[in-house]
Every structure is written in structure tokens, then in C-alpha cells.
Short mmCIF file of N, CA and C in Angstrom, two decimals:
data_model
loop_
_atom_site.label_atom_id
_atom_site.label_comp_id
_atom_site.label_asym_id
_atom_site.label_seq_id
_atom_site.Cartn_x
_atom_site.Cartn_y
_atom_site.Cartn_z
N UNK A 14 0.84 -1.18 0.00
CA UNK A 14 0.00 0.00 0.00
C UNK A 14 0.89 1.24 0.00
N UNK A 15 0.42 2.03 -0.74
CA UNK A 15 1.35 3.71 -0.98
C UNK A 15 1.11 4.91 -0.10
N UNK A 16 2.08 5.10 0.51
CA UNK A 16 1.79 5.97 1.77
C UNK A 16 1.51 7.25 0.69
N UNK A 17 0.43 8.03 1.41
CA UNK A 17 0.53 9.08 0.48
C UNK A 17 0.91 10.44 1.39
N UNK A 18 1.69 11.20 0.76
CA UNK A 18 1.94 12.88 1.56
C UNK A 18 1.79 13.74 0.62
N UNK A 19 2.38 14.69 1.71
CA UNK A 19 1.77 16.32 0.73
C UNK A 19 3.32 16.96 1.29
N UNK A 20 3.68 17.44 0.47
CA UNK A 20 5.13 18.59 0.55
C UNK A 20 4.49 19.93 0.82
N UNK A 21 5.22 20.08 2.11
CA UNK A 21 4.86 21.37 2.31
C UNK A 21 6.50 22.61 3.11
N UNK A 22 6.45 22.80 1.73
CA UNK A 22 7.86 23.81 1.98
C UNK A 22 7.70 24.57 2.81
N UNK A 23 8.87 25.36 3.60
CA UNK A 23 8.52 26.39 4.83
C UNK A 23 9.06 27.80 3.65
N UNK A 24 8.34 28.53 3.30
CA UNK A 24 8.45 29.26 2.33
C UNK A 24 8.77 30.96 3.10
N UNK A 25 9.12 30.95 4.27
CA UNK A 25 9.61 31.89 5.26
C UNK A 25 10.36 32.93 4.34
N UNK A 26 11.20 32.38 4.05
CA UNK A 26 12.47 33.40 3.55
C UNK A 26 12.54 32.35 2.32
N UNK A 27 13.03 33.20 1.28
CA UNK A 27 14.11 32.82 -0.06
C UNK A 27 15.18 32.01 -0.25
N UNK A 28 16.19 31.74 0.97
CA UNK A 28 16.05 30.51 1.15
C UNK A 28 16.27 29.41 0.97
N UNK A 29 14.66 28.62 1.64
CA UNK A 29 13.95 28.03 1.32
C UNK A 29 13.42 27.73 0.46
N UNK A 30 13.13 28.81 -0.71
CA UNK A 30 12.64 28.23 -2.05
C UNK A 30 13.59 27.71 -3.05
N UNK A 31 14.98 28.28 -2.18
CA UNK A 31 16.09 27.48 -3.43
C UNK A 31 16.49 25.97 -3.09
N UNK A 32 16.47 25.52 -2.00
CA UNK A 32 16.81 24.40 -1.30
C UNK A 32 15.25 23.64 -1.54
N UNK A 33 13.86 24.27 -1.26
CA UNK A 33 12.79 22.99 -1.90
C UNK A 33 12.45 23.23 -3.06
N UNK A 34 12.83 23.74 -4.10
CA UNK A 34 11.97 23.93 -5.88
C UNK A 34 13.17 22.63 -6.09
N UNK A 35 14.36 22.49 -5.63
CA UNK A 35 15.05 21.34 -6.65
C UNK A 35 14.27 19.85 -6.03
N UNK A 36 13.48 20.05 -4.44
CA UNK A 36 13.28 18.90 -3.90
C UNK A 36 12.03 18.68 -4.88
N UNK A 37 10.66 19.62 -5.32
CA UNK A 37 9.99 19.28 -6.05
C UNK A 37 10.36 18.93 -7.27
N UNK A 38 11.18 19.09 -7.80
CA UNK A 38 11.62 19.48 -9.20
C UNK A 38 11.72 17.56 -9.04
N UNK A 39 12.37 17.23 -8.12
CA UNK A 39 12.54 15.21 -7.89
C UNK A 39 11.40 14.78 -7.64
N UNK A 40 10.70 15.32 -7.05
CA UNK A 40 9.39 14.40 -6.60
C UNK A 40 8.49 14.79 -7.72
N UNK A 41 8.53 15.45 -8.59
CA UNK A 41 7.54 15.33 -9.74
C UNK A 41 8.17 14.66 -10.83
N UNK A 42 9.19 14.42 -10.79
CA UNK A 42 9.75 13.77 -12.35
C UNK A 42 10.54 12.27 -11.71
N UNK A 43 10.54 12.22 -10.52
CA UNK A 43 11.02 10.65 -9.82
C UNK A 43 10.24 9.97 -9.77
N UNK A 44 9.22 10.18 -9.27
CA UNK A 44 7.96 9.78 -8.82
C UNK A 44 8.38 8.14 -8.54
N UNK A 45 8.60 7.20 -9.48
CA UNK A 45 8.68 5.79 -9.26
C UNK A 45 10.06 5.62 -8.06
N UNK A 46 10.81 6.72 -8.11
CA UNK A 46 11.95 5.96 -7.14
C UNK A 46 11.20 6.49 -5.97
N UNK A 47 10.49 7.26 -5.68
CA UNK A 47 10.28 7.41 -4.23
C UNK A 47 9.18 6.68 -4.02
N UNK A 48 8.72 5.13 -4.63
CA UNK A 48 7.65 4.21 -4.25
C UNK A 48 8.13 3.83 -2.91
N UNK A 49 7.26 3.25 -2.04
CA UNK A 49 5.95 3.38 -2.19
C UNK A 49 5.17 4.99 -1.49
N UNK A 50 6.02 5.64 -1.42
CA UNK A 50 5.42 7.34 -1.19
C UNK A 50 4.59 7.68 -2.75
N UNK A 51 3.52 8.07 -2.57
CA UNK A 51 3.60 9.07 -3.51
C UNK A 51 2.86 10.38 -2.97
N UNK A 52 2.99 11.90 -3.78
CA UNK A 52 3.08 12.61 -3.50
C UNK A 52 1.75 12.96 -4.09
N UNK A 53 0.71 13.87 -2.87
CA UNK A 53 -0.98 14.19 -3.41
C UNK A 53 -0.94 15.67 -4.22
N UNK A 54 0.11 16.02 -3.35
CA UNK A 54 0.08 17.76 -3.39
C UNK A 54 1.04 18.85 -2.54
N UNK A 55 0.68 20.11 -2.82
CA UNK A 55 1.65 20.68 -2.00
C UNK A 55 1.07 21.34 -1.47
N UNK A 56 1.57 22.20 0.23
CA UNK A 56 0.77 23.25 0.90
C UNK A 56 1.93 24.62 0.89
N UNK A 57 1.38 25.46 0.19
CA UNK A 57 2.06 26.77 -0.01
C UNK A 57 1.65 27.87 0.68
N UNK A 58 2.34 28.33 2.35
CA UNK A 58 1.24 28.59 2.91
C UNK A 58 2.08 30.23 3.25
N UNK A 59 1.88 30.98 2.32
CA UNK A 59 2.14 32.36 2.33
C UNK A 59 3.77 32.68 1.69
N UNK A 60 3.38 31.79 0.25
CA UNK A 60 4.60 31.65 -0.49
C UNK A 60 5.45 32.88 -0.44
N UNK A 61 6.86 32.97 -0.42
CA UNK A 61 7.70 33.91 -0.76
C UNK A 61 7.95 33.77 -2.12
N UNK A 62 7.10 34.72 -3.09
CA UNK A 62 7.47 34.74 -4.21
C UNK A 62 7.77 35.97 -4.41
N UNK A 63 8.29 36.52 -5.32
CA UNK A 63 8.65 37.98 -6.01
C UNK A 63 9.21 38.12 -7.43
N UNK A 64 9.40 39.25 -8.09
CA UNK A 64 10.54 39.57 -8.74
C UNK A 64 10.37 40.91 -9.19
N UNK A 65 11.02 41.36 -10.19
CA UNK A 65 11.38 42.51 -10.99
C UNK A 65 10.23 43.60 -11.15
N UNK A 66 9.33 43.24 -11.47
CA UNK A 66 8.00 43.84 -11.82
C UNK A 66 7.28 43.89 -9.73
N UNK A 67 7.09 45.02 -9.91
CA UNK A 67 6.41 45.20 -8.10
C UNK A 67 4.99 44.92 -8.57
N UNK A 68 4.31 44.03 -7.31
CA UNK A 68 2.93 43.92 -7.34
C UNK A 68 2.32 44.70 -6.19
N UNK A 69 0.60 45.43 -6.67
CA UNK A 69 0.91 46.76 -6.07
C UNK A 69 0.68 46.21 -4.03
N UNK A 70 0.49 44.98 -3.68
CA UNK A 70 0.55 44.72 -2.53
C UNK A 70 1.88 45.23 -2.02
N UNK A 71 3.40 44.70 -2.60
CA UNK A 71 4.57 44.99 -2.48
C UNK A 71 4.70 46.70 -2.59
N UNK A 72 3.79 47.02 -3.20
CA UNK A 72 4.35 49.01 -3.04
C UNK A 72 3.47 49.53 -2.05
N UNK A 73 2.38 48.63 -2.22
CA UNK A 73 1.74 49.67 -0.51
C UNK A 73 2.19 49.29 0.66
N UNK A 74 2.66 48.20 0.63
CA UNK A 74 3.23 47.78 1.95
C UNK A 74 4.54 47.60 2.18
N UNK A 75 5.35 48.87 1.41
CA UNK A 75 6.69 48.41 0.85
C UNK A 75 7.28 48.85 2.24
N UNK A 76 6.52 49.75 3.47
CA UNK A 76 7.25 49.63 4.83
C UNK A 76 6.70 49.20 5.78
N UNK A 77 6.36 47.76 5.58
CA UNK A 77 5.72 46.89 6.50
C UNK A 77 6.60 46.63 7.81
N UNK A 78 6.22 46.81 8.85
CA UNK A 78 7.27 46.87 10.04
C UNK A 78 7.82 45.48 10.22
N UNK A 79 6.70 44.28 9.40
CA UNK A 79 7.12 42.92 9.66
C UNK A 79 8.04 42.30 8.53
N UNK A 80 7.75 42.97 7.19
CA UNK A 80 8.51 42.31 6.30
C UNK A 80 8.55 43.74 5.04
N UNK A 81 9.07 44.65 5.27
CA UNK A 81 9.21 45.49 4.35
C UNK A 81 10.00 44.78 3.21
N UNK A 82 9.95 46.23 2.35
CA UNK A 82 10.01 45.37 0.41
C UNK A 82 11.84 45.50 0.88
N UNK A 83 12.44 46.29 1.22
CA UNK A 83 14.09 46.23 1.15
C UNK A 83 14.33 44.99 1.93
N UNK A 84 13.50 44.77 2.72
CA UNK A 84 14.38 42.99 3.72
C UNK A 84 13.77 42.28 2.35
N UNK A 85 12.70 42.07 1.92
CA UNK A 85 12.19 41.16 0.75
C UNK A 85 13.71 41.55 -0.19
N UNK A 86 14.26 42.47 -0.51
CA UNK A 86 14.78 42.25 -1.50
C UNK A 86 16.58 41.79 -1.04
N UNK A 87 16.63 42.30 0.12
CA UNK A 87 17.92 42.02 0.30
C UNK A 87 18.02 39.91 0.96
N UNK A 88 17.16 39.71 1.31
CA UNK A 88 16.90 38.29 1.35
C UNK A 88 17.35 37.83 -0.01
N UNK A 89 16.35 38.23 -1.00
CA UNK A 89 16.56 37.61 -2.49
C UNK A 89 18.09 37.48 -3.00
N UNK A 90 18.54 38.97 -2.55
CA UNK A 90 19.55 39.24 -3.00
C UNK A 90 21.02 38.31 -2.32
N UNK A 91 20.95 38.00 -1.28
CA UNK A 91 21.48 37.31 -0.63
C UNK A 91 21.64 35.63 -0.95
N UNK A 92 20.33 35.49 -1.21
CA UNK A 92 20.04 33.98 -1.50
C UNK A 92 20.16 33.28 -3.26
N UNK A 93 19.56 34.21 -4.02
CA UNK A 93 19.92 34.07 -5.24
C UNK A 93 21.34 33.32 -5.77
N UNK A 94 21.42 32.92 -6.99
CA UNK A 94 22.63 32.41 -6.72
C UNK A 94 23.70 33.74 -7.45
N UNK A 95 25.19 33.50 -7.31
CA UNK A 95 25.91 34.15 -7.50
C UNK A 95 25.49 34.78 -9.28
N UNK A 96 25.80 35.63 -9.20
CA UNK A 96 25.70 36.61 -10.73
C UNK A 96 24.47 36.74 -10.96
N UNK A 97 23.10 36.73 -10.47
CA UNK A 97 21.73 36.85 -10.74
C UNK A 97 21.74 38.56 -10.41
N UNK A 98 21.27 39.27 -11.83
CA UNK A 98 21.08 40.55 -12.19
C UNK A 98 20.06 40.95 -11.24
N UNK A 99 19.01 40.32 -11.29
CA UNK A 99 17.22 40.56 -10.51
C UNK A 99 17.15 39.58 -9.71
N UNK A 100 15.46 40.09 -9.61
CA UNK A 100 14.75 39.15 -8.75
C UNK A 100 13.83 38.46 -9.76
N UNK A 101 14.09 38.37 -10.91
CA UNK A 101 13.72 37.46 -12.28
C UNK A 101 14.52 36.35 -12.52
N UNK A 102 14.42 35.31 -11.49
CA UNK A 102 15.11 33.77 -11.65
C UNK A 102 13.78 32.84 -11.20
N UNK A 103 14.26 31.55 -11.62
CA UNK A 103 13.09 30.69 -11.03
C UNK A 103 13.19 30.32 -9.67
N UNK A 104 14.34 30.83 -8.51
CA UNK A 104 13.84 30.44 -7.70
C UNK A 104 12.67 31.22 -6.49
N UNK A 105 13.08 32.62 -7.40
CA UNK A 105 12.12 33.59 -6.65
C UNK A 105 10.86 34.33 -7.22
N UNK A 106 10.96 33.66 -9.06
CA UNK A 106 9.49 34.57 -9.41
C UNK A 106 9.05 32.99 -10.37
N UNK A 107 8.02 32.29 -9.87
CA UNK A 107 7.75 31.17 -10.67
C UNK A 107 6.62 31.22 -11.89
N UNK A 108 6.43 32.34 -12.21
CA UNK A 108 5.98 32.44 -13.63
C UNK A 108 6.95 32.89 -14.46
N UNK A 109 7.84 33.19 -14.68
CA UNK A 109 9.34 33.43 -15.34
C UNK A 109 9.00 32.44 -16.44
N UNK A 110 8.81 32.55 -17.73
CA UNK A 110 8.74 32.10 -18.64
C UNK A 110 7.90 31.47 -19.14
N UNK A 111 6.76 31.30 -18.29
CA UNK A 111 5.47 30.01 -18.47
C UNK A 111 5.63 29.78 -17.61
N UNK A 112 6.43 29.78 -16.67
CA UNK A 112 6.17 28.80 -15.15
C UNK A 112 6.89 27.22 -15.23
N UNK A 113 7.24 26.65 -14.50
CA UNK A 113 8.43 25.40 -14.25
C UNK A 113 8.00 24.57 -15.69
N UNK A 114 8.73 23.75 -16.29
CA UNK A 114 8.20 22.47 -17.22
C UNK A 114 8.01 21.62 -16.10
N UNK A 115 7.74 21.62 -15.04
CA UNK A 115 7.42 20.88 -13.95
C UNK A 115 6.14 20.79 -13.58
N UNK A 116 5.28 21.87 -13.88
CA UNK A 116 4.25 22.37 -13.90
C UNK A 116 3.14 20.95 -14.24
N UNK A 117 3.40 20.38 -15.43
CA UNK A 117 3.15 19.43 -16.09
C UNK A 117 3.25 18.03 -15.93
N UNK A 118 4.44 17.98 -14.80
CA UNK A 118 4.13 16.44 -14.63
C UNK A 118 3.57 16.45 -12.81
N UNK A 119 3.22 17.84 -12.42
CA UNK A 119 2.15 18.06 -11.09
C UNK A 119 0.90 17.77 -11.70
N UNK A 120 0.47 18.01 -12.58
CA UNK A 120 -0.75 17.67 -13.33
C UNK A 120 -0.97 15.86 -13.81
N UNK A 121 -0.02 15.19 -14.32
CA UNK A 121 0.13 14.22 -14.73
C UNK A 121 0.10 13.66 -13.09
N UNK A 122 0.36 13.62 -12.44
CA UNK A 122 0.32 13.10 -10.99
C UNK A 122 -0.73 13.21 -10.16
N UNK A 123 -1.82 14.21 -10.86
CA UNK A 123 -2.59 14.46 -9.96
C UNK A 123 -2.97 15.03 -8.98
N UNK A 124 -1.55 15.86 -8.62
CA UNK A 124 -1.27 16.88 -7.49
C UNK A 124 -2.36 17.80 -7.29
N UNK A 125 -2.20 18.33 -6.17
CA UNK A 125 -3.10 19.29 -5.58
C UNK A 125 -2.56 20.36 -5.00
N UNK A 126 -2.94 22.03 -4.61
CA UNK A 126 -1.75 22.90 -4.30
C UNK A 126 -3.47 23.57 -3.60
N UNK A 127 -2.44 23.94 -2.32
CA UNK A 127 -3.17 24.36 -1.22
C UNK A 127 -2.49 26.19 -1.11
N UNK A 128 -2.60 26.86 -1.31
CA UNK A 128 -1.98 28.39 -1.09
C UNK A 128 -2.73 29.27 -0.23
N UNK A 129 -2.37 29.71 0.72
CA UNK A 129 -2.66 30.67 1.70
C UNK A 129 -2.06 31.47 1.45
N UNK A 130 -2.71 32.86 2.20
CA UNK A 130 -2.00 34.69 2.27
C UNK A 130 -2.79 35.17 2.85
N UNK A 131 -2.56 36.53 3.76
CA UNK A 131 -3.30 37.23 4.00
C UNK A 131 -3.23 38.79 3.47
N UNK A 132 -4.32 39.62 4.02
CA UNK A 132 -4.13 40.78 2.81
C UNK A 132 -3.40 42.33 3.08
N UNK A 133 -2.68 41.56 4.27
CA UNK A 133 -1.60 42.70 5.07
C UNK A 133 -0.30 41.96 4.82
N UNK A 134 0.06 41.26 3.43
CA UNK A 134 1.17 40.94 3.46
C UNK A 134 2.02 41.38 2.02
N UNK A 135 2.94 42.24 2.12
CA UNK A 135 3.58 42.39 1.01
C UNK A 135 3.79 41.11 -0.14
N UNK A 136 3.66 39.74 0.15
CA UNK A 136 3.70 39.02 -1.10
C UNK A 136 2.42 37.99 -1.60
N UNK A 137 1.33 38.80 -0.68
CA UNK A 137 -0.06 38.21 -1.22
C UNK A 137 -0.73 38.55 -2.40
N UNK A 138 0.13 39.27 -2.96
CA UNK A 138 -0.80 39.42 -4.93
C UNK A 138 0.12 38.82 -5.65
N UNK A 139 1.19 38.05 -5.03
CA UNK A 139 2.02 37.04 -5.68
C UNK A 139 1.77 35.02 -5.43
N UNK A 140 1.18 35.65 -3.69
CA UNK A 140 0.18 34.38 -3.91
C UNK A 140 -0.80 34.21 -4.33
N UNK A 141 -1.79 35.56 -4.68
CA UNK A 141 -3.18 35.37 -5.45
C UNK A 141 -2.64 34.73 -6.79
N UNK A 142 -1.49 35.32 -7.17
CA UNK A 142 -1.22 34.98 -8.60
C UNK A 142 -0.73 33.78 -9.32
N UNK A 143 0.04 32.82 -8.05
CA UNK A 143 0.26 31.74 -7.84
C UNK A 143 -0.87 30.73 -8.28
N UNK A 144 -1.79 30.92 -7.16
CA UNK A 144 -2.23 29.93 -7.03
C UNK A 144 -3.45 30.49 -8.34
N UNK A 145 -3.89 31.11 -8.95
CA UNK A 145 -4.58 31.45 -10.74
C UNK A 145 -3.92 30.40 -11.46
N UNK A 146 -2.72 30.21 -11.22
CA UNK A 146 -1.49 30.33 -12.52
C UNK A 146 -1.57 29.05 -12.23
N UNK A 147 -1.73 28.31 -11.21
CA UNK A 147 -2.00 26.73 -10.79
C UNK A 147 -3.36 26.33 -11.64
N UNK A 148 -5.06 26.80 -11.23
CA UNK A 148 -5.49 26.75 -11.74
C UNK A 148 -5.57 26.49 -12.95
N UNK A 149 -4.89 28.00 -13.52
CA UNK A 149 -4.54 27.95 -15.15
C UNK A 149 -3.99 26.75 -16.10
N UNK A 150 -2.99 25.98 -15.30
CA UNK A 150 -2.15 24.71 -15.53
C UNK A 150 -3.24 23.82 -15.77
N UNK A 151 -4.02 23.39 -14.70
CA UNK A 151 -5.05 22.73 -14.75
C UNK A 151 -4.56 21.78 -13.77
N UNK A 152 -4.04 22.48 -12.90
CA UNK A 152 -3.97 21.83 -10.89
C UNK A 152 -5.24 22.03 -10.20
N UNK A 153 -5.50 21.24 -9.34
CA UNK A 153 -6.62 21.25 -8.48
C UNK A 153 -6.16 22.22 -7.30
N UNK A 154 -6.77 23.18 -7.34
CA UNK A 154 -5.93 24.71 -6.58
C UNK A 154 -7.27 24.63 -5.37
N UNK A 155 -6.46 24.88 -4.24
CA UNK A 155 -7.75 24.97 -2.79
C UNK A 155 -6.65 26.78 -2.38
N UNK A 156 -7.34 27.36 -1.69
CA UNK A 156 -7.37 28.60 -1.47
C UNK A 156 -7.46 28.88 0.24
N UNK A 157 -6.69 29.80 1.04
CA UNK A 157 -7.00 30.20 2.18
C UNK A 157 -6.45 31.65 1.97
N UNK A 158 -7.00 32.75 1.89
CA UNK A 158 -6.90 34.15 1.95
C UNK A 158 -7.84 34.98 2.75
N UNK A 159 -7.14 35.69 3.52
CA UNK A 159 -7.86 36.34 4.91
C UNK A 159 -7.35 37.95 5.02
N UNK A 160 -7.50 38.52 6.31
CA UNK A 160 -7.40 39.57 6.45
C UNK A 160 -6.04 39.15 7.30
N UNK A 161 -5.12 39.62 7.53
CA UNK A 161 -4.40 40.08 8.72
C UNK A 161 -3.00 40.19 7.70
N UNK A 162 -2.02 39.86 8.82
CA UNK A 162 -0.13 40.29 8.19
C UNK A 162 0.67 38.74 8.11
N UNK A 163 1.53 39.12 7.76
CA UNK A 163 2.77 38.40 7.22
C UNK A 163 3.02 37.36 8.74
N UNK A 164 2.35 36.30 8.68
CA UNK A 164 3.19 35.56 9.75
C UNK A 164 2.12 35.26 11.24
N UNK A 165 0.98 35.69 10.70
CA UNK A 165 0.17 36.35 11.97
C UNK A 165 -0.04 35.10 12.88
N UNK A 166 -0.51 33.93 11.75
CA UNK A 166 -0.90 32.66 12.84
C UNK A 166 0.02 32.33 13.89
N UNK A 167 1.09 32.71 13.67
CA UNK A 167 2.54 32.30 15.40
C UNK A 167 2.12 33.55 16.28
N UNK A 168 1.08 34.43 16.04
CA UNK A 168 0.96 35.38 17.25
C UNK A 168 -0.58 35.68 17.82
N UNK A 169 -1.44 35.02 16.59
CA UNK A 169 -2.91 35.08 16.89
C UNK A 169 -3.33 33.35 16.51
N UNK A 170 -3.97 32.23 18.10
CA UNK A 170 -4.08 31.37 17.94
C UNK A 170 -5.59 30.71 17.01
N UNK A 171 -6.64 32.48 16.81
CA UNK A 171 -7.08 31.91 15.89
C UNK A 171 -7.02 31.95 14.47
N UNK A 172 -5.75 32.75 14.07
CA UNK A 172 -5.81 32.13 13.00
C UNK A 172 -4.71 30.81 12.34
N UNK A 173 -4.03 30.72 13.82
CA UNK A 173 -3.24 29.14 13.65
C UNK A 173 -4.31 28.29 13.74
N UNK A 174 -5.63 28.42 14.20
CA UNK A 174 -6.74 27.43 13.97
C UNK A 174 -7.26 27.15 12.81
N UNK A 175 -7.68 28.25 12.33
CA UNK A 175 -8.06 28.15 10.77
C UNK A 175 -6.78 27.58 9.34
N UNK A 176 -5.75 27.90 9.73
CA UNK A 176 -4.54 27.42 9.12
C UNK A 176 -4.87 25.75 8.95
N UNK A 177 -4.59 25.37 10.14
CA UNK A 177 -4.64 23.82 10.63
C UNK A 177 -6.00 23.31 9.64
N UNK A 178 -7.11 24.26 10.06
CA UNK A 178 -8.19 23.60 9.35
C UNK A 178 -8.40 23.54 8.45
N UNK A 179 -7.80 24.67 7.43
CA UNK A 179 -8.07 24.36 6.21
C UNK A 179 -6.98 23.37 5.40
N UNK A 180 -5.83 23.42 6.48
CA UNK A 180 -4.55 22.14 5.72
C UNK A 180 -5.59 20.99 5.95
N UNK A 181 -5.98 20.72 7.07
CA UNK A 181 -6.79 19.49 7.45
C UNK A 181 -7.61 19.09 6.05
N UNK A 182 -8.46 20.11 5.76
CA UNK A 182 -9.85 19.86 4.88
C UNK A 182 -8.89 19.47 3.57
N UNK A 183 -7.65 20.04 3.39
CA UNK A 183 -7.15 20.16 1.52
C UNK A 183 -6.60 18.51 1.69
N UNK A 184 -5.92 18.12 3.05
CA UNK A 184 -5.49 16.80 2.54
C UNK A 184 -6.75 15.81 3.06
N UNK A 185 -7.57 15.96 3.43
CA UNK A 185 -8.85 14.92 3.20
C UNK A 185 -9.75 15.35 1.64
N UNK A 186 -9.72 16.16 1.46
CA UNK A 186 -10.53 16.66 0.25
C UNK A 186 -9.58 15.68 -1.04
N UNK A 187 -8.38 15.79 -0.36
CA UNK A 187 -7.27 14.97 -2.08
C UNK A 187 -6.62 13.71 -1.90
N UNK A 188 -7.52 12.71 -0.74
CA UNK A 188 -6.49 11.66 -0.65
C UNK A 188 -7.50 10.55 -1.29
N UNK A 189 -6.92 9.90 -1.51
CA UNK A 189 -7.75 8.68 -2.65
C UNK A 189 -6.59 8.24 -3.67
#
């Protein structure tokens, strides 16, 4: 019997998205070596995405006391790999060209993508846009978007409740 999971990157800082996009990048095109795992979906839960082009969440909230746009960029800048001009690479803006050729075998698998944000966060019109652009692919896209800031559920326990619940509902809603 095939254990089934869900990847869920800690998408905190930049990072993180360079150290898990190569781990997805294996679990969508391995798939048979990591039997008997297979993989339902992913939980993207207030993705750090960005790049070159500002989204206007990132300019109104470009002096957010929790995550202003200069720590967003000097993170990138830090983490990126050596000689990257922008913040136009795949590990920090994932529609960059069409979006991963990876894109495609999340679909062929059946995957599912869970994306949260809230609407006090400088990179929530990059997760609205995310998780469209999932849709768009023709991923089975589940949604959690709310009111508050960057990080809020570690300081308000109800909305670490609602977090929990809606991860709860996305991996019963996709296991089969």
C-alpha cells in the first residue's frame, strides 16, 4: 500500500525556495523511485514569491514593520545564486517564462496545491497569482486568503486554527 503525503515547503524566507523547488523538481519527475510514497500535493502557505515587476501589494506595503520590500529584497539578493542581475530567476518569481516544465508532470500526478496569504502581506498578490497560474495549468488549486499580516498565525491562535483547518480539509478533500 502507498503511503501518500503532501510537501509542504517552509516558504519563510528565499532561502527556502532554493533548497525545496530542486526537492519538487525530484518528486515530480522521480515519482517511481520514491515508491511506495507518492506525493498528493503541495501546501504553499504564504509563499515567498517575487521579482522585478512590483505587485501593487509589495508598493503599498513596501514599509511593512514585519517584512518590508528592502528585507524582501535584500533576502533575495542574498540567496539568489551568484551573478543573478534581478529578482527574475526561477527560484524567486515562478511564472518566469510560463512557469516550471514541472508544472506538467504536477498535473500528470494528480497533485493538488493548497496556497494561503493574507491581505496585510507584502507578497499576497504574488500568492493570489500563484495559485490562478496553478489553476490555469489545470492543478486542483484549494485557497485560504484572509485579512491580517505576514506571519500572523505564530501570534494570533485563531488564525493558527483556521490554518490547521483548512490544511486538514485540503489533505482529506485529495487523498484517494
Amino acid at each position: 500500500m502507498a503511503s501518500q503525503c503532501f510537501v509542504r515547503p517552509t516558504f519563510d524566507n528565499p532561502f527556502l525556495n532554493i533548497e525545496e523547488l530542486p526537492g519538487l523538481r525530484v518528486a515530480a519527475t522521480a515519482y517511481k523511485e520514491l515508491e511506495p510514497v507518492k506525493i498528493k500535493g503541495l501546501i504553499l502557505h504564504q509563499p515567498y514569491f517575487s521579482g522585478k515587476n512590483r505587485t501593487k501589494s509589495e508598493e503599498k506595503l513596501k514599509d511593512d514593520q514585519l517584512l518590508p520590500l528592502h528585507a524582501i529584497d535584500k533576502m533575495f539578493d542574498l540567496s539568489l545564486p551568484k551573478g543573478t542581475l534581478d529578482h527574475d530567476h526561477e527560484y524567486s518569481n515562478p511564472f518566469l517564462n510560463g512557469g516550471s516544465k514541472h508544472v506538467d508532470d504536477m498535473v500528470a500526478r494528480g497533485w493538488a496545491v493548497l496556497v494561503t496569504g493574507v491581505s496585510e502581506d507584502p507578497l499576497v498578490d504574488n500568492a493570489h497569482n500563484f495559485a490562478n497560474f496553478m489553476e490555469e495549468k489545470g492543478i486542483k488549486t484549494f485557497k485560504l486568503f484572509g485579512d491580517g499580516y505576514h506571519a500572523i498565525e505564530g501570534f494570533e491562535p485563531s488564525k493558527a486554527a483556521a490554518l490547521i483547518g483548512a490544511t486538514k480539509d485540503f489533505i482529506c478533500a485529495t487523498k484517494n
